[in-house]
């Protein structure tokens, strides 16, 4: 999967959870939870959506360390390659 | 013949707008079946019927605002004969000044003009309004042709892609003077937000005016609960993970069995205890506002069932697809503001309930265990209670029970 495909899949998952978020203006280098006002339920739904898109389970401990979309894409890249 | 009336879906709801009928005369309905969508200041709500039978007549047309208690339809119960002609019904309650009267029940020799049976989810209807799409022109792809959000989005996209009207003839050489600038009309989202603020204002003002609140707080050691939850989630697929919020809800629900006077509503000038524990969950909506629908019989659900119900409720609240019983049945409310680091929340009781429980964020604090100071994850639980109903001693017992239950998470 190319980096662009991976980014696209992640944004699709995010749109499922926060349909009002404008993914075109999201910054990949800023805190994702702050940008889309995610609470714990949103986070869980996002992880489920990522799982459905990419078949990757992100453990809670790992998710706690992933703050930005850049972090997330870098984490997922070797798992979907 | 049973009447299906405009329900009261909130403490200060005086009227609602019948948005759509999901059943037509002659349709059989089961108890608990959704038959209509009602628009209130806080949400579009799918309204269930609590009488099984056959829809005899629809008395109110979609788009009509009527006071709470107004008969909306007549339901012929099993064994009852169909009425040969529309019978006059009891007069509706006097409508409020700003509220349109219901369709006069005695007038229609042709009862309730049949409406096109448009199956559409409330969230899709809301989206259609926001996007300027006429929902009756949208082809539904959901079950039974139900129009879903994606159908509305597709219709909006198709309309945008369609060629616009032919260019008008050349304009007159002298342009008309520009009209004076007018204030921009509020968007549907702004109108909805304003209506919700009004509804919240009314309920909270009534609460502070009528209910003598008192407040208690307790810091709870969450180390055992979080350790147990971490182990549980490690062995579960992501789709079955639990949030610690599910443990908090279950602990509150079970603690209410020990202090049942908090699981109650205030009616007239007395308290009425409720047999079922229906915990209302305060859910922040995107774009502002909140709702607090119930998870029915919270104390009887397993943690897995509770987590499923919790997730479903949040999802439907945020897509404006709540049901009437979820709005009317809470016997207590739980609110959590921990997502942004708030440590304590002392809520305002939502009438007619008599208590609200608050949870703050999980934080690490120095904690003395067996003579040693150790870091410990803790949460502050608070209780706002009605002093007409209970006192500090019993309220303390409730918070102590929540604490004790969270020390044995495997038993929840």
Coordinates of C-alpha atoms in Angstrom, one line a residue:
Chain A
X1 CA 0.0 0.0 0.0
X2 CA 1.4 3.4 -1.0
X3 CA 1.7 6.2 1.6
X4 CA -1.0 8.1 -0.3
X5 CA -3.3 5.1 -0.2
X6 CA -2.7 4.7 3.5
X7 CA -3.4 8.3 4.2
X8 CA -6.6 8.1 2.2
X9 CA -7.7 5.0 4.1
X10 CA -7.0 6.7 7.5
X11 CA -9.0 9.8 6.4
X12 CA -11.9 7.6 5.3
X13 CA -11.9 6.0 8.7
X14 CA -11.9 9.4 10.3
X15 CA -14.8 10.6 8.2
X16 CA -16.8 7.6 9.4
X17 CA -16.4 8.7 13.0
X18 CA -16.4 12.5 12.6
X19 CA -18.4 13.2 9.4
X20 CA -18.4 16.9 10.0
X21 CA -14.6 17.1 10.0
X22 CA -13.1 18.7 7.0
X23 CA -10.3 16.2 6.2
X24 CA -8.9 18.5 3.5
X25 CA -7.8 21.0 6.2
X26 CA -6.6 18.6 8.8
X27 CA -2.9 19.0 9.7
X28 CA -1.0 15.7 9.8
X29 CA 1.5 17.2 12.3
X30 CA -0.9 18.4 14.9
X31 CA -2.8 16.6 17.6
X32 CA -5.6 14.7 16.0
X33 CA -7.8 14.5 19.0
X34 CA -7.7 18.2 19.4
X35 CA -8.4 18.9 15.8
X36 CA -11.5 16.9 15.6
X37 CA -12.6 17.1 19.2
X38 CA -12.5 13.3 19.8
X39 CA -13.6 11.8 23.0
X40 CA -12.9 8.2 24.1
X41 CA -15.9 6.8 22.3
X42 CA -14.8 8.6 19.1
X43 CA -11.3 7.1 19.6
X44 CA -12.7 3.6 19.9
X45 CA -14.9 4.0 16.9
X46 CA -11.9 5.4 14.9
X47 CA -9.8 2.3 15.9
X48 CA -12.7 0.1 14.8
X49 CA -12.9 2.0 11.5
X50 CA -9.2 1.7 10.9
X51 CA -9.5 -2.0 11.6
X52 CA -12.3 -2.3 9.0
X53 CA -10.3 -0.3 6.5
X54 CA -6.9 -1.9 7.0
X55 CA -7.4 -5.0 9.1
X56 CA -5.0 -3.7 11.8
X57 CA -5.8 -3.8 15.5
X58 CA -4.1 -1.0 17.3
X59 CA -3.7 -1.9 21.0
X60 CA -4.8 0.8 23.5
X61 CA -1.3 1.3 24.8
X62 CA 0.0 2.1 21.3
X63 CA -3.0 4.3 20.5
X64 CA -2.1 6.4 23.6
X65 CA 1.3 7.2 22.1
X66 CA -0.1 8.1 18.7
X67 CA -0.9 11.8 18.8
X68 CA -0.9 13.0 15.2
X69 CA -1.9 11.6 11.8
X70 CA 1.8 11.5 10.9
X71 CA 2.3 9.3 14.0
X72 CA -0.5 7.0 13.0
X73 CA 0.5 6.6 9.3
X74 CA 4.1 5.9 10.4
X75 CA 2.8 3.3 12.8
X76 CA 0.5 1.6 10.3
X77 CA 2.9 1.7 7.3
X78 CA 5.0 -1.4 8.2
X79 CA 1.8 -3.3 9.2
X80 CA 0.1 -2.9 5.9
X81 CA 3.1 -3.0 3.6
Chain B
X1 CA -59.6 2.7 21.0
X2 CA -56.3 3.9 22.3
X3 CA -54.9 7.3 21.7
X4 CA -51.3 7.8 20.6
X5 CA -50.4 11.2 21.9
X6 CA -47.6 13.7 21.5
X7 CA -45.2 12.6 24.2
X8 CA -43.3 14.8 26.6
X9 CA -39.7 14.1 25.7
X10 CA -38.1 16.5 28.2
X11 CA -38.7 18.3 31.4
X12 CA -39.7 21.6 29.7
X13 CA -41.1 20.3 26.4
X14 CA -44.5 21.9 25.9
X15 CA -45.0 21.1 22.2
X16 CA -43.4 19.1 19.4
X17 CA -43.7 19.0 15.6
X18 CA -44.9 15.8 14.0
X19 CA -42.3 15.4 11.3
X20 CA -43.3 12.2 9.7
X21 CA -45.6 9.2 10.0
X22 CA -43.8 5.8 9.6
X23 CA -47.2 4.0 9.7
X24 CA -50.4 4.5 7.9
X25 CA -54.1 3.7 8.7
X26 CA -54.6 -0.1 8.5
X27 CA -51.0 -0.9 9.5
X28 CA -50.6 -3.2 12.4
X29 CA -48.2 -2.0 15.2
X30 CA -46.5 -3.8 18.0
X31 CA -45.8 -2.4 21.4
X32 CA -42.5 -0.6 21.2
X33 CA -42.6 -0.1 17.5
X34 CA -41.6 3.2 16.0
X35 CA -44.5 4.9 14.3
X36 CA -43.5 8.5 13.9
X37 CA -40.7 11.1 14.0
X38 CA -41.2 14.1 16.2
X39 CA -39.0 17.2 16.1
X40 CA -38.2 18.9 19.4
X41 CA -35.9 21.7 20.4
X42 CA -33.2 19.2 21.3
X43 CA -33.5 16.4 18.7
X44 CA -35.5 14.6 16.1
X45 CA -36.9 11.6 18.0
X46 CA -38.3 8.3 16.8
X47 CA -41.5 7.8 18.8
X48 CA -42.6 4.4 19.8
X49 CA -46.1 3.3 20.4
X50 CA -47.0 1.5 23.7
X51 CA -50.3 -0.1 22.5
X52 CA -50.4 -3.0 20.1
X53 CA -53.1 -2.9 17.5
X54 CA -54.0 -1.4 14.1
X55 CA -53.7 2.2 13.2
X56 CA -57.2 3.4 12.9
X57 CA -56.7 7.1 12.0
X58 CA -54.0 9.7 11.9
X59 CA -55.2 12.9 13.4
X60 CA -52.3 15.2 12.8
X61 CA -50.5 16.0 9.6
X62 CA -46.7 16.1 9.2
X63 CA -45.3 19.5 9.8
X64 CA -47.8 20.4 12.5
X65 CA -46.7 21.6 15.9
X66 CA -49.0 20.5 18.7
X67 CA -48.9 20.6 22.5
X68 CA -47.7 17.7 24.5
X69 CA -50.6 15.3 25.2
X70 CA -52.4 16.0 21.9
X71 CA -53.8 12.9 20.3
X72 CA -51.8 12.1 17.2
X73 CA -53.5 8.9 16.1
X74 CA -56.1 6.4 17.2
X75 CA -55.1 2.7 17.6
X76 CA -57.6 0.0 17.4
X77 CA -56.7 -2.6 20.0
X78 CA -57.0 -6.3 19.3
X79 CA -60.6 -7.5 19.5
X80 CA -62.0 -4.0 19.0
X81 CA -64.2 -3.4 15.9
X82 CA -63.1 -0.8 13.4
X83 CA -65.1 2.4 13.6
X84 CA -67.3 2.9 10.6
X85 CA -66.8 6.6 10.6
X86 CA -64.5 8.9 12.3
X87 CA -65.7 9.6 15.8
X88 CA -65.0 12.8 17.5
X89 CA -62.3 12.6 20.0
X90 CA -61.9 14.5 23.2
X91 CA -60.9 18.1 22.7
X92 CA -57.2 18.6 22.5
X93 CA -55.5 20.6 25.3
X94 CA -55.6 24.3 24.6
X95 CA -52.6 25.1 22.5
X96 CA -50.0 27.5 23.6
X97 CA -50.1 30.9 21.9
X98 CA -47.3 30.1 19.5
X99 CA -48.4 26.6 18.8
X100 CA -50.7 25.6 15.9
X101 CA -53.7 23.6 16.9
X102 CA -53.8 20.0 15.8
X103 CA -55.9 19.0 12.9
X104 CA -59.4 19.1 14.2
X105 CA -60.4 15.5 14.9
X106 CA -64.1 15.9 14.2
X107 CA -63.8 17.8 11.0
X108 CA -62.3 15.4 8.6
X109 CA -65.0 13.2 7.1
X110 CA -61.9 12.4 5.1
X111 CA -59.7 11.6 8.1
X112 CA -56.1 12.6 8.0
X113 CA -55.1 13.0 4.4
X114 CA -52.9 10.1 3.6
X115 CA -49.3 11.1 3.4
X116 CA -46.7 9.7 1.1
X117 CA -45.0 7.0 3.2
X118 CA -41.5 8.4 3.3
X119 CA -39.1 6.2 5.2
X120 CA -36.2 8.3 6.2
X121 CA -33.9 8.4 9.3
X122 CA -34.0 11.5 11.4
X123 CA -30.3 12.2 10.7
X124 CA -30.9 11.8 6.9
X125 CA -33.8 14.2 7.2
X126 CA -31.7 16.7 9.1
X127 CA -28.9 16.4 6.5
X128 CA -31.4 16.9 3.7
X129 CA -32.6 20.2 5.3
X130 CA -29.0 21.3 5.7
X131 CA -28.1 20.5 2.1
X132 CA -31.3 21.8 0.6
X133 CA -32.4 18.4 -0.7
X134 CA -36.1 17.5 -0.9
X135 CA -36.2 14.1 0.8
X136 CA -39.2 13.0 -1.2
X137 CA -37.1 13.1 -4.3
X138 CA -34.3 10.9 -2.9
X139 CA -34.2 7.2 -3.7
X140 CA -33.6 5.3 -0.5
X141 CA -31.2 2.3 -0.5
X142 CA -31.8 1.3 3.1
X143 CA -34.1 -1.5 4.3
X144 CA -37.5 -1.2 2.8
X145 CA -36.3 1.8 0.7
X146 CA -35.5 3.8 3.8
X147 CA -33.6 7.0 2.9
X148 CA -30.2 7.1 4.6
X149 CA -27.6 9.8 5.0
X150 CA -25.5 8.5 2.1
X151 CA -28.6 8.7 -0.2
X152 CA -29.1 12.3 0.7
X153 CA -25.4 13.0 0.1
X154 CA -25.6 11.3 -3.3
X155 CA -28.7 13.3 -4.2
X156 CA -26.9 16.5 -3.2
X157 CA -23.8 15.6 -5.2
X158 CA -25.9 14.8 -8.2
X159 CA -27.8 18.0 -8.0
X160 CA -24.5 19.9 -7.7
X161 CA -23.1 18.1 -10.7
X162 CA -26.2 18.6 -12.8
X163 CA -26.0 21.5 -15.3
X164 CA -27.5 24.7 -14.0
X165 CA -30.3 26.5 -15.7
X166 CA -29.6 28.2 -19.0
X167 CA -27.9 31.5 -18.7
X168 CA -30.3 34.3 -18.5
X169 CA -30.4 36.8 -21.3
X170 CA -28.0 39.7 -21.1
X171 CA -28.8 41.9 -18.2
X172 CA -30.1 45.4 -18.7
X173 CA -27.3 47.8 -19.1
X174 CA -28.0 49.7 -16.0
X175 CA -27.6 47.5 -12.9
X176 CA -30.2 47.9 -10.3
X177 CA -28.9 49.5 -7.1
X178 CA -27.8 47.0 -4.5
X179 CA -30.5 46.3 -1.9
X180 CA -29.6 47.3 1.7
X181 CA -27.5 44.7 3.4
X182 CA -29.7 42.3 5.4
X183 CA -28.6 40.2 8.3
X184 CA -27.8 36.7 7.0
X185 CA -30.4 34.1 7.8
X186 CA -29.3 31.6 10.4
X187 CA -28.3 28.3 9.0
X188 CA -30.2 25.1 10.0
X189 CA -27.3 24.2 12.3
X190 CA -27.4 27.6 14.0
X191 CA -31.2 27.4 14.4
X192 CA -30.9 23.9 15.8
X193 CA -28.2 25.0 18.2
X194 CA -30.2 28.0 19.4
X195 CA -33.3 25.8 20.0
X196 CA -31.2 23.4 22.0
X197 CA -29.7 26.2 24.1
X198 CA -33.3 27.4 24.8
X199 CA -34.4 23.9 25.9
X200 CA -31.3 23.4 28.1
X201 CA -31.8 26.9 29.6
X202 CA -35.5 26.1 30.4
X203 CA -34.7 22.8 32.1
X204 CA -31.7 24.0 34.0
X205 CA -33.4 27.2 35.2
X206 CA -36.4 25.2 36.4
X207 CA -34.0 22.8 38.2
X208 CA -32.1 25.5 40.0
X209 CA -35.4 27.3 40.8
X210 CA -37.2 24.2 42.2
X211 CA -34.6 21.7 43.4
X212 CA -32.6 22.3 46.6
X213 CA -29.3 20.8 45.4
X214 CA -26.6 19.6 47.6
X215 CA -23.2 18.3 46.5
X216 CA -20.8 15.6 47.6
X217 CA -17.5 14.3 46.1
X218 CA -15.3 11.3 46.5
X219 CA -12.0 10.3 45.1
X220 CA -11.9 6.7 43.9
X221 CA -8.9 4.5 43.5
X222 CA -9.2 3.1 39.9
X223 CA -6.1 1.0 39.8
X224 CA -7.9 -2.3 40.1
X225 CA -10.6 -1.4 37.7
X226 CA -8.1 -0.2 35.1
X227 CA -5.8 -3.2 35.5
X228 CA -8.8 -5.5 35.0
X229 CA -10.0 -3.5 32.0
X230 CA -6.6 -3.5 30.5
X231 CA -6.3 -7.3 30.7
X232 CA -9.8 -7.7 29.3
X233 CA -9.2 -5.4 26.4
X234 CA -5.9 -7.1 25.6
X235 CA -7.7 -10.4 24.8
X236 CA -10.5 -8.8 22.9
X237 CA -10.6 -7.7 19.2
X238 CA -10.9 -3.9 18.8
X239 CA -14.6 -4.3 18.0
X240 CA -15.3 -5.7 21.4
X241 CA -13.2 -3.4 23.6
X242 CA -14.7 -1.7 26.6
X243 CA -14.3 1.8 27.8
X244 CA -13.8 2.5 31.5
X245 CA -17.0 4.6 31.2
X246 CA -19.0 1.3 31.0
X247 CA -17.6 0.2 34.4
X248 CA -18.6 3.6 35.9
X249 CA -22.1 3.3 34.5
X250 CA -22.5 -0.2 35.8
X251 CA -21.2 0.7 39.2
X252 CA -23.7 3.6 39.5
X253 CA -26.6 1.4 38.4
X254 CA -25.8 -1.3 41.0
X255 CA -25.2 1.3 43.7
X256 CA -28.7 2.6 43.1
X257 CA -30.1 -0.7 44.3
X258 CA -28.6 0.1 47.7
X259 CA -29.8 3.7 47.8
X260 CA -33.0 3.4 45.8
X261 CA -34.3 6.8 46.8
X262 CA -31.9 8.3 44.2
X263 CA -33.5 6.3 41.4
X264 CA -36.6 8.3 41.4
X265 CA -38.5 11.2 39.9
X266 CA -40.3 14.1 41.6
X267 CA -44.0 14.3 40.7
X268 CA -46.3 17.0 42.0
X269 CA -45.1 17.3 45.6
X270 CA -43.8 13.8 46.2
X271 CA -41.0 11.5 45.2
X272 CA -41.8 8.4 43.2
X273 CA -39.2 5.6 43.3
X274 CA -38.7 3.7 40.1
X275 CA -38.3 0.0 39.9
X276 CA -36.2 0.0 36.7
X277 CA -32.8 1.6 36.8
X278 CA -32.5 3.5 33.6
X279 CA -29.3 5.5 33.7
X280 CA -29.3 8.6 31.5
X281 CA -26.0 9.3 29.8
X282 CA -25.0 12.9 29.1
X283 CA -23.7 13.0 25.5
X284 CA -22.1 16.0 24.1
X285 CA -23.2 16.7 20.5
X286 CA -20.9 17.8 17.8
X287 CA -21.5 21.5 17.2
X288 CA -22.7 22.1 20.8
X289 CA -25.4 21.1 23.1
X290 CA -26.1 17.8 24.8
X291 CA -28.7 15.1 25.4
X292 CA -29.0 12.6 28.1
X293 CA -30.9 9.5 26.9
X294 CA -31.4 6.4 28.9
X295 CA -29.8 3.0 28.8
X296 CA -32.8 0.9 29.9
X297 CA -32.4 -1.4 32.9
X298 CA -28.7 -0.6 33.1
X299 CA -28.2 -2.6 36.3
X300 CA -29.4 -5.8 34.5
X301 CA -27.0 -5.6 31.6
X302 CA -23.7 -7.5 31.5
X303 CA -20.7 -5.2 30.9
X304 CA -20.6 -6.3 27.3
X305 CA -24.2 -5.6 26.8
X306 CA -23.8 -2.3 28.5
X307 CA -20.8 -1.3 26.4
X308 CA -22.8 -2.2 23.3
X309 CA -25.8 -0.2 24.4
X310 CA -23.5 2.8 25.4
X311 CA -21.8 2.8 22.0
X312 CA -25.1 2.5 20.1
X313 CA -26.6 5.3 22.2
X314 CA -23.8 7.7 21.5
X315 CA -23.8 6.9 17.8
X316 CA -27.6 7.5 17.5
X317 CA -27.5 10.6 19.7
X318 CA -24.9 12.2 17.4
X319 CA -26.9 11.2 14.3
X320 CA -30.2 12.4 15.7
X321 CA -31.8 9.0 15.9
X322 CA -32.9 8.7 19.5
X323 CA -36.2 7.0 20.5
X324 CA -38.9 8.6 22.6
X325 CA -38.5 6.1 25.5
X326 CA -34.8 6.9 25.7
X327 CA -35.7 10.5 26.2
X328 CA -38.5 10.0 28.7
X329 CA -37.3 7.1 30.9
X330 CA -34.0 8.2 32.6
X331 CA -34.2 7.8 36.4
X332 CA -30.8 9.4 37.1
X333 CA -28.2 11.0 34.9
X334 CA -24.4 10.3 34.7
X335 CA -22.1 12.9 33.1
X336 CA -18.4 12.7 32.5
X337 CA -16.3 15.7 31.6
X338 CA -13.0 13.9 32.0
X339 CA -12.1 14.0 28.3
X340 CA -10.5 17.5 28.6
X341 CA -8.9 17.1 32.0
X342 CA -11.6 18.4 34.3
X343 CA -11.2 16.7 37.6
X344 CA -14.6 17.4 39.2
X345 CA -18.0 18.0 37.8
X346 CA -21.0 19.0 40.0
X347 CA -24.0 18.8 37.7
X348 CA -27.4 20.4 37.7
X349 CA -30.2 17.8 38.2
X350 CA -32.4 17.2 35.2
X351 CA -36.0 17.4 36.4
X352 CA -38.0 15.4 37.2
X353 CA -35.0 13.3 38.3
X354 CA -33.6 13.7 41.8
X355 CA -29.9 13.2 41.3
X356 CA -27.0 13.5 38.8
X357 CA -23.6 11.7 39.1
X358 CA -20.5 13.3 37.7
X359 CA -17.1 11.8 36.9
X360 CA -13.9 13.7 36.1
X361 CA -10.8 12.7 34.3
X362 CA -8.6 9.9 35.4
X363 CA -5.4 11.3 36.9
X364 CA -2.4 9.9 38.7
X365 CA -2.2 11.0 42.3
X366 CA 0.0 10.1 45.3
X367 CA -2.0 7.5 47.2
X368 CA -1.2 5.9 50.6
X369 CA -1.5 2.1 50.5
X370 CA -0.4 0.0 53.4
X371 CA 1.7 2.8 54.7
X372 CA 3.4 3.5 51.4
X373 CA 2.9 6.5 49.1
X374 CA 2.4 5.2 45.6
X375 CA 1.2 6.7 42.3
X376 CA -2.4 5.7 41.7
X377 CA -4.9 6.4 39.0
X378 CA -8.0 8.0 40.6
X379 CA -11.2 9.5 39.5
X380 CA -13.4 12.0 41.3
X381 CA -17.0 11.0 41.6
X382 CA -19.6 13.6 42.5
X383 CA -23.2 13.6 43.3
X384 CA -25.7 16.4 43.1
X385 CA -28.8 15.3 44.9
X386 CA -32.3 16.7 45.7
X387 CA -32.5 17.6 49.4
X388 CA -36.3 17.1 49.4
X389 CA -35.6 13.4 48.7
X390 CA -32.5 12.5 50.6
X391 CA -29.7 13.8 52.7
X392 CA -26.0 13.7 53.0
X393 CA -25.8 10.5 55.0
X394 CA -27.6 8.4 52.4
X395 CA -25.9 10.2 49.5
X396 CA -22.6 9.4 51.1
X397 CA -23.6 5.7 51.2
X398 CA -24.3 5.9 47.5
X399 CA -20.8 7.2 46.6
X400 CA -19.3 4.7 49.0
X401 CA -21.1 1.9 47.2
X402 CA -19.8 3.2 43.8
X403 CA -16.3 3.2 45.2
X404 CA -16.6 -0.3 46.7
X405 CA -18.0 -1.8 43.5
X406 CA -15.2 -0.4 41.4
X407 CA -12.7 -2.2 43.6
X408 CA -14.1 -5.5 42.3
X409 CA -14.5 -4.9 38.6
X410 CA -14.8 -8.6 37.8
X411 CA -18.0 -8.7 39.8
X412 CA -19.7 -5.9 37.8

